[in-house]
């Protein structure tokens, strides 16, 4: 499989990883660590900016369209620290005029009290990890906030001068019924966030839930929860634009959209991943930074853990693995521009999905059918095998 077309530079985003949490949740497989007695905030921010310095060659004249500060629990950092971080980033890479800057936050009282400071520091979107509004479920999930704190955090976020904010909510929780799942969703809708990430709990390897699996709802119940929940969100004015993302008009998350549209992103911080297009070398690379905070803060070591080129054989699969998460049509010119591969490669790879009615091929785009969205894993499996 040969790249025959010149690669085009896609939009550029930045992911910043802050690894510390108050405690590790039993379902979490992210690179997070229980916070030390004192978080080395100033030292870590200095390392983040030095890490970014080493990646500046990958900017290639572009502006940042979005920044996502994730974790871990970034809201454990002070507002002054976040201000210093964002100022340092802006000194090194220009921001687009309408840049989206998201910070993940927990709804605990300690973090909520910092929301106004984060907004003043330049954050214009908060992503708040509510997960459930039921005390017993929060306890099962290892969350340290209660339902009242979650509601207070959302209400406080709505009073700030933010462009948007998101509430994370899980479904398919241990011992969850249709009624309790819908009660959770109704409670989130009542808080009127501009954006809701509503996703199913999955058991990931190397988590406490993997070694001590809870009893989860059966498949028929999971389908009922999804179907009724999707209808309720639509009725409340939320548009589904990605597998687990729902936004009011004008409130789609720019950062995740850039991921799914096969855009580029720099990744700085412990274990952060990046994806970079290098048109002058006709290749796409991925980067991964040192994972453990101890190693990352060791000034005698490089921040880069490993870097590799995405093979032309993998490009087609990776492109569609991202794009097919979105409900919008996939422009055929984007496939050619962002992979360098000819359209014939995609036509061959998608042939089975098209024959089965999972995907429709239009003149200028491919579009996943409603039926195909139910079999997305099968579509991706077929792509991987081709």
Short mmCIF file of C-alpha atoms in Angstrom, two decimals:
data_model
loop_
_atom_site.label_atom_id
_atom_site.label_comp_id
_atom_site.label_asym_id
_atom_site.label_seq_id
_atom_site.Cartn_x
_atom_site.Cartn_y
_atom_site.Cartn_z
CA UNK A 1 0.00 0.00 0.00
CA UNK A 2 1.74 3.17 -1.18
CA UNK A 3 1.13 6.83 -0.40
CA UNK A 4 0.81 8.45 -3.80
CA UNK A 5 -0.57 11.84 -2.75
CA UNK A 6 1.16 14.69 -0.96
CA UNK A 7 0.20 14.85 2.72
CA UNK A 8 -1.68 17.98 3.84
CA UNK A 9 -1.13 19.58 7.25
CA UNK A 10 -4.35 19.23 9.27
CA UNK A 11 -5.39 21.54 12.14
CA UNK A 12 -3.27 21.37 15.32
CA UNK A 13 -4.33 20.84 18.95
CA UNK A 14 -2.44 20.36 22.21
CA UNK A 15 -3.07 17.80 24.93
CA UNK A 16 -1.59 18.48 28.39
CA UNK A 17 -1.55 15.62 30.91
CA UNK A 18 -1.59 16.27 34.66
CA UNK A 19 -1.27 12.86 36.32
CA UNK A 20 -2.35 13.29 39.94
CA UNK A 21 -5.69 12.34 41.50
CA UNK A 22 -6.90 12.28 45.08
CA UNK A 23 -7.35 8.54 44.62
CA UNK A 24 -7.50 6.03 41.75
CA UNK A 25 -11.02 5.02 40.65
CA UNK A 26 -11.57 1.25 40.19
CA UNK A 27 -12.65 1.61 36.54
CA UNK A 28 -9.89 4.02 35.47
CA UNK A 29 -7.15 2.86 33.10
CA UNK A 30 -5.75 6.35 32.47
CA UNK A 31 -2.23 7.28 33.51
CA UNK A 32 -3.15 8.65 36.94
CA UNK A 33 -1.43 8.48 40.30
CA UNK A 34 -2.55 9.18 43.86
CA UNK A 35 -1.37 12.65 44.77
CA UNK A 36 1.69 13.03 47.00
CA UNK A 37 1.55 15.08 50.20
CA UNK A 38 2.53 18.11 48.15
CA UNK A 39 2.00 18.19 44.37
CA UNK A 40 5.16 19.57 42.68
CA UNK A 41 3.09 22.04 40.68
CA UNK A 42 5.77 24.60 39.79
CA UNK A 43 8.32 21.93 38.86
CA UNK A 44 5.82 20.05 36.73
CA UNK A 45 4.71 23.18 34.85
CA UNK A 46 8.36 23.99 34.10
CA UNK A 47 8.78 20.47 32.71
CA UNK A 48 5.60 20.77 30.62
CA UNK A 49 6.92 23.93 28.97
CA UNK A 50 10.34 22.39 28.41
CA UNK A 51 8.60 19.34 26.90
CA UNK A 52 6.67 21.64 24.56
CA UNK A 53 9.91 23.37 23.56
CA UNK A 54 11.25 20.04 22.34
CA UNK A 55 8.15 19.56 20.14
CA UNK A 56 8.08 23.04 18.57
CA UNK A 57 9.46 21.77 15.27
CA UNK A 58 6.18 19.90 14.82
CA UNK A 59 4.07 23.08 14.94
CA UNK A 60 5.10 23.93 11.35
CA UNK A 61 3.63 27.41 11.34
CA UNK A 62 0.19 26.43 12.64
CA UNK A 63 -1.96 28.00 15.36
CA UNK A 64 -3.41 25.91 18.16
CA UNK A 65 -7.12 25.36 17.58
CA UNK A 66 -7.68 23.78 21.00
CA UNK A 67 -5.97 22.82 24.24
CA UNK A 68 -7.21 20.04 26.50
CA UNK A 69 -5.78 19.78 30.02
CA UNK A 70 -6.62 16.27 31.19
CA UNK A 71 -5.58 13.79 33.81
CA UNK A 72 -5.64 12.74 36.49
CA UNK A 73 -7.40 15.68 38.06
CA UNK A 74 -6.05 18.97 36.64
CA UNK A 75 -8.34 20.96 38.95
CA UNK A 76 -6.01 20.01 41.81
CA UNK A 77 -3.62 22.61 40.35
CA UNK A 78 -4.01 26.22 41.42
CA UNK A 79 -5.55 28.84 39.16
CA UNK A 80 -2.22 30.70 39.27
CA UNK A 81 -0.47 27.55 38.04
CA UNK A 82 -2.90 27.09 35.16
CA UNK A 83 -2.47 30.78 34.24
CA UNK A 84 1.31 30.35 34.17
CA UNK A 85 1.01 27.19 32.08
CA UNK A 86 -1.28 28.77 29.49
CA UNK A 87 0.85 31.92 29.29
CA UNK A 88 3.93 29.77 28.72
CA UNK A 89 2.20 27.80 25.98
CA UNK A 90 1.06 30.99 24.26
CA UNK A 91 4.60 32.38 24.31
CA UNK A 92 5.73 29.34 22.32
CA UNK A 93 2.79 28.56 20.00
CA UNK A 94 0.24 31.06 18.65
CA UNK A 95 -3.42 30.59 19.61
CA UNK A 96 -6.24 30.78 17.08
CA UNK A 97 -8.66 33.63 17.70
CA UNK A 98 -11.44 31.25 18.78
CA UNK A 99 -9.28 28.67 20.57
CA UNK A 100 -11.08 26.23 22.87
CA UNK A 101 -9.24 25.64 26.17
CA UNK A 102 -10.71 22.80 28.23
CA UNK A 103 -9.75 21.75 31.73
CA UNK A 104 -10.99 18.53 33.32
CA UNK A 105 -12.33 19.00 36.84
CA UNK A 106 -13.85 17.00 39.64
CA UNK A 107 -17.00 18.33 41.28
CA UNK A 108 -15.60 18.23 44.81
CA UNK A 109 -15.98 21.44 46.83
CA UNK A 110 -12.21 22.06 46.82
CA UNK A 111 -12.01 22.05 43.02
CA UNK A 112 -15.31 23.88 42.48
CA UNK A 113 -14.03 26.82 44.51
CA UNK A 114 -11.27 27.19 41.91
CA UNK A 115 -13.56 27.32 38.84
CA UNK A 116 -13.72 31.13 38.68
CA UNK A 117 -9.94 31.32 38.93
CA UNK A 118 -9.54 28.85 36.09
CA UNK A 119 -11.85 30.92 33.92
CA UNK A 120 -9.88 34.07 34.74
CA UNK A 121 -6.67 32.20 33.87
CA UNK A 122 -7.87 31.61 30.32
CA UNK A 123 -9.80 28.34 30.51
CA UNK A 124 -13.03 28.76 28.51
CA UNK A 125 -14.47 25.25 28.85
CA UNK A 126 -14.70 22.94 31.86
CA UNK A 127 -15.28 19.20 31.64
CA UNK A 128 -16.70 18.02 34.96
CA UNK A 129 -16.59 14.33 35.90
CA UNK A 130 -19.98 13.77 37.52
CA UNK A 131 -20.43 10.09 36.42
CA UNK A 132 -23.59 9.60 38.52
CA UNK A 133 -26.00 11.56 40.70
CA UNK A 134 -26.68 8.62 43.01
CA UNK A 135 -24.69 8.34 46.22
CA UNK A 136 -24.47 4.55 46.17
CA UNK A 137 -23.21 4.47 42.59
CA UNK A 138 -20.62 7.16 43.31
CA UNK A 139 -19.35 5.02 46.17
CA UNK A 140 -19.12 1.94 43.91
CA UNK A 141 -17.22 3.97 41.33
CA UNK A 142 -14.72 5.21 43.91
CA UNK A 143 -15.73 8.84 43.41
CA UNK A 144 -15.04 11.20 46.30
CA UNK A 145 -17.85 13.69 45.65
CA UNK A 146 -21.53 13.38 46.51
CA UNK A 147 -24.60 14.20 44.36
CA UNK A 148 -25.05 17.61 45.96
CA UNK A 149 -21.47 18.62 45.18
CA UNK A 150 -21.95 17.53 41.57
CA UNK A 151 -25.06 19.68 41.25
CA UNK A 152 -23.33 22.64 42.88
CA UNK A 153 -20.34 22.33 40.54
CA UNK A 154 -22.57 22.34 37.45
CA UNK A 155 -24.60 25.28 38.73
CA UNK A 156 -21.41 27.21 39.50
CA UNK A 157 -19.97 26.48 36.05
CA UNK A 158 -23.12 27.89 34.45
CA UNK A 159 -22.57 31.27 36.16
CA UNK A 160 -19.04 31.75 34.80
CA UNK A 161 -17.97 33.49 31.61
CA UNK A 162 -17.21 30.21 29.85
CA UNK A 163 -17.80 29.45 26.20
CA UNK A 164 -19.13 26.03 27.26
CA UNK A 165 -18.92 23.26 29.82
CA UNK A 166 -19.39 19.52 29.73
CA UNK A 167 -20.75 17.03 32.25
CA UNK A 168 -19.53 13.41 32.10
CA UNK A 169 -22.14 10.78 32.93
CA UNK A 170 -21.79 6.98 32.85
CA UNK A 171 -24.44 4.38 32.19
CA UNK A 172 -24.37 0.60 32.38
CA UNK A 173 -23.24 0.85 36.00
CA UNK A 174 -23.17 -2.04 38.51
CA UNK A 175 -26.71 -3.16 39.40
CA UNK A 176 -28.16 -0.26 37.41
CA UNK A 177 -31.78 -0.51 36.25
CA UNK A 178 -33.47 1.33 33.41
CA UNK A 179 -35.24 3.54 35.95
CA UNK A 180 -32.07 4.51 37.82
CA UNK A 181 -30.15 5.11 34.59
CA UNK A 182 -32.88 7.42 33.33
CA UNK A 183 -33.08 9.18 36.69
CA UNK A 184 -29.36 9.94 36.42
CA UNK A 185 -29.81 11.28 32.90
CA UNK A 186 -32.83 13.38 33.87
CA UNK A 187 -30.82 14.88 36.71
CA UNK A 188 -28.00 15.85 34.33
CA UNK A 189 -30.41 17.32 31.76
CA UNK A 190 -32.04 19.38 34.53
CA UNK A 191 -28.66 21.03 35.17
CA UNK A 192 -28.77 22.26 31.53
CA UNK A 193 -25.12 21.84 30.54
CA UNK A 194 -24.26 22.90 26.97
CA UNK A 195 -22.57 19.52 26.42
CA UNK A 196 -23.01 16.00 27.84
CA UNK A 197 -20.61 13.07 27.46
CA UNK A 198 -22.84 10.05 28.09
CA UNK A 199 -20.93 6.82 27.84
CA UNK A 200 -21.15 3.21 28.92
CA UNK A 201 -18.92 1.84 31.65
CA UNK A 202 -16.53 -0.72 30.24
CA UNK A 203 -14.18 -2.96 32.18
CA UNK A 204 -10.63 -2.15 31.14
CA UNK A 205 -7.54 -4.33 31.73
CA UNK A 206 -5.25 -3.48 34.65
CA UNK A 207 -8.00 -1.87 36.72
CA UNK A 208 -9.50 -2.91 40.04
CA UNK A 209 -12.78 -3.70 38.26
CA UNK A 210 -10.87 -6.06 35.95
CA UNK A 211 -9.56 -8.08 38.88
CA UNK A 212 -12.81 -7.82 40.89
CA UNK A 213 -15.53 -7.47 38.23
CA UNK A 214 -18.84 -5.97 39.39
CA UNK A 215 -22.15 -7.29 38.10
CA UNK A 216 -23.11 -5.16 35.13
CA UNK A 217 -26.46 -4.90 33.29
CA UNK A 218 -27.11 -7.49 30.57
CA UNK A 219 -27.04 -6.55 26.89
CA UNK A 220 -30.80 -6.17 26.45
CA UNK A 221 -30.96 -3.74 29.37
CA UNK A 222 -27.95 -1.84 28.06
CA UNK A 223 -29.72 -1.42 24.73
CA UNK A 224 -32.91 -0.19 26.43
CA UNK A 225 -30.89 2.34 28.44
CA UNK A 226 -29.12 3.59 25.34
CA UNK A 227 -32.26 3.78 23.19
CA UNK A 228 -34.41 5.60 25.76
CA UNK A 229 -31.52 7.82 26.85
CA UNK A 230 -30.72 8.82 23.28
CA UNK A 231 -34.37 9.72 22.65
CA UNK A 232 -34.52 11.76 25.86
CA UNK A 233 -31.35 13.68 25.04
CA UNK A 234 -32.66 14.48 21.56
CA UNK A 235 -35.96 15.68 23.01
CA UNK A 236 -34.02 17.95 25.37
CA UNK A 237 -32.25 19.63 22.45
CA UNK A 238 -28.95 17.74 22.49
CA UNK A 239 -27.51 16.68 19.14
CA UNK A 240 -25.48 13.47 19.08
CA UNK A 241 -22.43 14.12 16.93
CA UNK A 242 -20.12 11.35 18.16
CA UNK A 243 -20.63 7.91 19.71
CA UNK A 244 -20.88 9.28 23.26
CA UNK A 245 -21.00 13.07 22.78
CA UNK A 246 -24.12 15.25 22.79
CA UNK A 247 -24.13 19.02 22.47
CA UNK A 248 -26.58 21.86 22.28
CA UNK A 249 -26.29 23.71 18.92
CA UNK A 250 -22.93 25.47 18.75
CA UNK A 251 -21.41 23.47 21.59
CA UNK A 252 -19.61 20.57 19.95
CA UNK A 253 -16.21 19.95 21.54
CA UNK A 254 -13.54 21.26 19.16
CA UNK A 255 -10.69 19.29 20.71
CA UNK A 256 -12.26 15.86 20.36
CA UNK A 257 -13.57 16.75 16.91
CA UNK A 258 -9.99 17.38 15.83
CA UNK A 259 -8.99 13.93 17.14
CA UNK A 260 -11.83 12.18 15.32
CA UNK A 261 -11.25 14.12 12.09
CA UNK A 262 -7.66 12.83 12.05
CA UNK A 263 -6.17 16.19 12.96
CA UNK A 264 -2.74 16.62 14.52
CA UNK A 265 -2.06 17.07 18.22
CA UNK A 266 0.99 17.60 20.36
CA UNK A 267 1.02 15.67 23.64
CA UNK A 268 2.97 16.96 26.65
CA UNK A 269 3.08 15.60 30.18
CA UNK A 270 3.35 12.13 31.73
CA UNK A 271 2.43 9.45 29.20
CA UNK A 272 0.89 11.98 26.78
CA UNK A 273 0.51 10.83 23.17
CA UNK A 274 0.86 12.97 20.06
CA UNK A 275 0.10 12.53 16.36
CA UNK A 276 2.02 14.68 13.88
CA UNK A 277 1.95 14.98 10.10
CA UNK A 278 5.27 15.74 8.37
CA UNK A 279 4.47 16.58 4.74
CA UNK A 280 8.09 17.33 3.81
CA UNK A 281 8.99 13.78 4.87
CA UNK A 282 5.73 12.25 3.57
CA UNK A 283 5.02 10.50 6.87
CA UNK A 284 2.90 10.61 10.01
CA UNK A 285 4.47 9.96 13.39
CA UNK A 286 3.14 9.24 16.86
CA UNK A 287 4.89 10.21 20.07
CA UNK A 288 4.63 9.05 23.67
CA UNK A 289 6.18 10.79 26.67
CA UNK A 290 7.69 9.22 29.82
CA UNK A 291 4.79 7.78 31.81
CA UNK A 292 5.68 8.01 35.50
CA UNK A 293 5.87 11.42 37.23
CA UNK A 294 9.18 10.50 38.86
CA UNK A 295 10.82 9.86 35.51
CA UNK A 296 9.14 12.84 33.85
CA UNK A 297 10.40 15.21 36.55
CA UNK A 298 13.94 13.82 36.33
CA UNK A 299 15.77 16.57 34.46
CA UNK A 300 18.53 14.16 33.42
CA UNK A 301 16.13 12.18 31.24
CA UNK A 302 14.40 13.11 27.95
CA UNK A 303 10.64 13.66 28.00
CA UNK A 304 10.15 11.50 24.91
CA UNK A 305 9.68 7.82 25.74
CA UNK A 306 9.17 6.58 22.19
CA UNK A 307 8.32 7.73 18.69
CA UNK A 308 7.22 5.73 15.69
CA UNK A 309 6.00 6.19 12.15
CA UNK A 310 2.49 5.12 11.26
CA UNK A 311 2.91 2.60 8.47
CA UNK A 312 1.02 3.09 5.23
CA UNK A 313 -0.69 -0.25 5.97
CA UNK A 314 -2.07 1.16 9.23
CA UNK A 315 -3.05 4.60 7.95
CA UNK A 316 -6.35 3.54 6.39
CA UNK A 317 -7.49 1.74 9.56
CA UNK A 318 -6.42 4.58 11.87
CA UNK A 319 -8.16 7.18 9.73
CA UNK A 320 -11.49 5.35 9.78
CA UNK A 321 -11.14 4.22 13.40
CA UNK A 322 -11.29 7.91 14.24
CA UNK A 323 -13.65 9.28 11.58
CA UNK A 324 -16.32 6.61 12.00
CA UNK A 325 -16.88 7.67 15.62
CA UNK A 326 -18.52 10.79 14.20
CA UNK A 327 -22.06 10.85 12.88
CA UNK A 328 -21.16 13.40 10.20
CA UNK A 329 -20.22 12.19 6.70
CA UNK A 330 -16.52 11.56 6.06
CA UNK A 331 -15.26 13.72 3.16
CA UNK A 332 -13.34 11.65 0.63
CA UNK A 333 -10.86 14.52 -0.03
CA UNK A 334 -9.91 14.37 3.69
CA UNK A 335 -8.89 10.73 3.34
CA UNK A 336 -6.57 11.54 0.47
CA UNK A 337 -5.18 14.73 2.06
CA UNK A 338 -4.57 13.35 5.56
CA UNK A 339 -3.31 9.86 4.70
CA UNK A 340 -1.66 10.39 1.30
CA UNK A 341 -3.35 7.21 0.11
CA UNK A 342 -5.44 6.95 -3.07
CA UNK A 343 -9.22 6.62 -2.80
CA UNK A 344 -9.01 3.11 -4.24
CA UNK A 345 -7.47 1.94 -0.93
CA UNK A 346 -10.49 3.17 1.02
CA UNK A 347 -12.94 1.77 -1.52
CA UNK A 348 -11.38 -1.68 -1.11
CA UNK A 349 -11.23 -1.45 2.69
CA UNK A 350 -14.86 -0.31 3.00
CA UNK A 351 -16.27 -2.74 0.43
CA UNK A 352 -17.70 -5.24 2.94
CA UNK A 353 -19.26 -2.50 5.07
CA UNK A 354 -20.88 -0.96 1.99
CA UNK A 355 -22.20 -4.34 0.79
CA UNK A 356 -23.77 -4.98 4.21
CA UNK A 357 -25.45 -1.58 4.33
CA UNK A 358 -23.30 -0.26 7.16
CA UNK A 359 -21.81 2.54 5.08
CA UNK A 360 -23.08 4.43 2.02
CA UNK A 361 -20.58 5.77 -0.51
CA UNK A 362 -21.58 9.13 -1.98
CA UNK A 363 -19.70 11.00 -4.66
CA UNK A 364 -17.79 13.20 -2.18
CA UNK A 365 -18.17 11.36 1.13
CA UNK A 366 -18.87 8.16 3.03
CA UNK A 367 -21.68 8.05 5.54
CA UNK A 368 -22.38 5.50 8.26
CA UNK A 369 -26.01 4.36 8.24
CA UNK A 370 -28.13 4.11 11.39
CA UNK A 371 -27.83 0.33 11.06
CA UNK A 372 -24.06 0.61 10.62
CA UNK A 373 -23.66 2.56 13.86
CA UNK A 374 -24.88 -0.52 15.72
CA UNK A 375 -22.12 -2.59 14.13
CA UNK A 376 -19.23 -0.13 14.26
CA UNK A 377 -16.94 -2.69 15.91
CA UNK A 378 -17.61 -5.13 13.06
CA UNK A 379 -16.84 -2.42 10.49
CA UNK A 380 -13.52 -1.71 12.21
CA UNK A 381 -12.70 -5.43 12.45
CA UNK A 382 -13.26 -5.75 8.70
CA UNK A 383 -11.01 -2.75 8.09
CA UNK A 384 -8.27 -4.23 10.24
CA UNK A 385 -8.40 -7.49 8.30
CA UNK A 386 -8.23 -5.83 4.88
#
